Amino acid sequence: MKKHNTLKIVLITLAVFVVLSWILPTAAFYQGQVMEQGRNQIGLFDIFGSANVALANFGYISLFIIAVGMFYGVLNRTSAYKVLIDKLVKAFKGKEIIAICSIMAFFAIVTSVCGLQFVLLFTFPFVIALVLAMGYDKIVAALTTFGGAIVGMIGTTFAYNNVMLLADNLGLKFTNGIAYKIIIFLLCLGLLILNTIMYISKKSKTSKEEKKEMEKLIPEEVSTKEKKTRVWPVVLIFDLILVVSILGFIPWEKAFNITIFADITTAVTGFTIPAYIALIVLLLIINLVLVLKKKMRELIIVDSAVGVIAVVILIGKFVFKAKLFVNIFKGLTENFAIFGKILGTNVPAFGNWGTYENNFGLLLVATLIMVGAVVLALVYKVKKDDVLDGFIAGAKKALLPATFVILVYLGLILCNQYQFVIYKGIFSVTKGFNIFTSSLVQILSTVFNSDPLYAMNNTLPYLTSIVTNTKIYNVIWVLYQSVTGLTLFVAPTSLLMLVTLHYLEIPYGKWLKTVWKLVLEMLAVILIICLIML
């Protein structure tokens, strides 16, 4: 197995992007005008400067990946992880194909509706361990996890964070062309399942070396004093994180005009009470804790101190009328947005976790993941040193995948100035809208930009300037979202693919060799459906 294969692929791709800057002129499409900007070759220090920009703007994705690594670092030190995997393997015995197909469908649906492709990374190690424990190889594990998420991107229905720029640039609603999106979704999911089953049927026996590599990804048994290991806390943590993430990323208001979550968030963060009431409640909580811990001496000290302070403030305000105490009294009687202060001023409502205006939904999920890790450590009584070792080991394992984030988005920045020249040249080959040239442009844009939003933002404004027939916009929406998702199945800048292949230690060449027919089949489906839509 070639070491650091995925890292080499990313570095080679970045080198190509830099070389292209020395060959192609720069240009941009801004406010309806094509702006020629001469040449701007990328130098060594330009790369370092762009890396800083990538880290500042997209580092939160790296933090999410590290949080996932730390979670599994702790989970691997609990006895429940291995027991849960074994129980599921036993439950699915004889029904393994059904299990794999169900997982694929779940990942695809969640991504299609919510745009949770990155959030689902949280579940990938668990599902991969399950698939491998059921006797399948790494390719099947990658198709089940990453493949399912990609199908969801190809057949996006309501995932606002993946297609918001399509809605903005084309002026369409999410329901436009929904029947065709669902057809593409179902056909591509069917092709993924069919090709996976065919791969399984043709796969030769796994070698001893492959088995050893696979065993590294399956949790080991952890000794415990408990007679019967409880697995429900692990299941509950996974379920809670997924349910909250789904609620957070479904675009309730933008896609379904449901405002209840936004209204609740506004009401909670805007709820006010006098400041002194909040302090009294806090004092009662402290008293309750001290009573439960039977620390009566500390209880008397705290209550006495609070009483003395209250008397001093009242005397200073009403007897001496000192300005300091007048201001303190005024502050205590003013309304206080207690939950708004505790939670912060920018609390995103469910439905807004993945919007362009609030792109830190992943950090919210990362926080839930870290809380979940601590809860599991407490439930299973993992020693403090083991918890710390787990966090460190998990973070180390996630460090290189987290670095992929910066490198991939560095590529996006490096090729930003010259890519429009390529798109303009391809569009000029045909007059008006052409499915094949438009597909080629979006494929290249996805390779250059990796992120669906940036891939669409670099092509749609110019395309809508040369295609003014709005009747075709439905076709453009379906084509662009589908081609973008499909390209991320194999693009050397596909972050989700790079992280998955790195974790499974699957060489990029082997992955291409395995899925190229599937990709062509899906591309044929997309093009045929779009031709029918014309």
Short mmCIF file of N, CA, C and O in Angstrom, two decimals, residues 170 172 467-475:
data_model
loop_
_atom_site.label_atom_id
_atom_site.label_comp_id
_atom_site.label_asym_id
_atom_site.label_seq_id
_atom_site.Cartn_x
_atom_site.Cartn_y
_atom_site.Cartn_z
N LEU A 170 -30.67 31.65 -10.49
CA LEU A 170 -31.69 31.28 -11.47
C LEU A 170 -33.08 31.78 -11.09
O LEU A 170 -34.00 31.74 -11.90
N LEU A 172 -35.24 30.49 -9.01
CA LEU A 172 -36.20 29.39 -8.96
C LEU A 172 -36.43 28.93 -7.53
O LEU A 172 -35.64 29.22 -6.63
N VAL A 467 -27.45 32.97 -21.55
CA VAL A 467 -28.69 32.18 -21.73
C VAL A 467 -29.80 32.95 -21.03
O VAL A 467 -29.95 32.90 -19.81
N THR A 468 -30.57 33.67 -21.80
CA THR A 468 -31.62 34.53 -21.24
C THR A 468 -33.00 33.88 -21.27
O THR A 468 -33.95 34.43 -20.72
N ASN A 469 -33.11 32.72 -21.89
CA ASN A 469 -34.38 32.00 -21.94
C ASN A 469 -34.61 31.31 -20.59
O ASN A 469 -34.04 30.26 -20.30
N THR A 470 -35.45 31.90 -19.76
CA THR A 470 -35.65 31.39 -18.41
C THR A 470 -36.34 30.02 -18.38
O THR A 470 -36.33 29.35 -17.33
N LYS A 471 -36.93 29.61 -19.48
CA LYS A 471 -37.57 28.30 -19.53
C LYS A 471 -36.54 27.17 -19.40
O LYS A 471 -36.88 26.05 -19.02
N ILE A 472 -35.30 27.48 -19.74
CA ILE A 472 -34.25 26.47 -19.68
C ILE A 472 -33.63 26.39 -18.28
O ILE A 472 -32.89 25.44 -17.97
N TYR A 473 -33.94 27.35 -17.42
CA TYR A 473 -33.28 27.42 -16.12
C TYR A 473 -33.54 26.19 -15.26
O TYR A 473 -32.70 25.82 -14.43
N ASN A 474 -34.71 25.56 -15.43
CA ASN A 474 -34.96 24.31 -14.70
C ASN A 474 -33.94 23.25 -15.06
O ASN A 474 -33.45 22.50 -14.22
N VAL A 475 -33.62 23.19 -16.37
CA VAL A 475 -32.65 22.21 -16.86
C VAL A 475 -31.27 22.52 -16.29
O VAL A 475 -30.54 21.61 -15.87
#
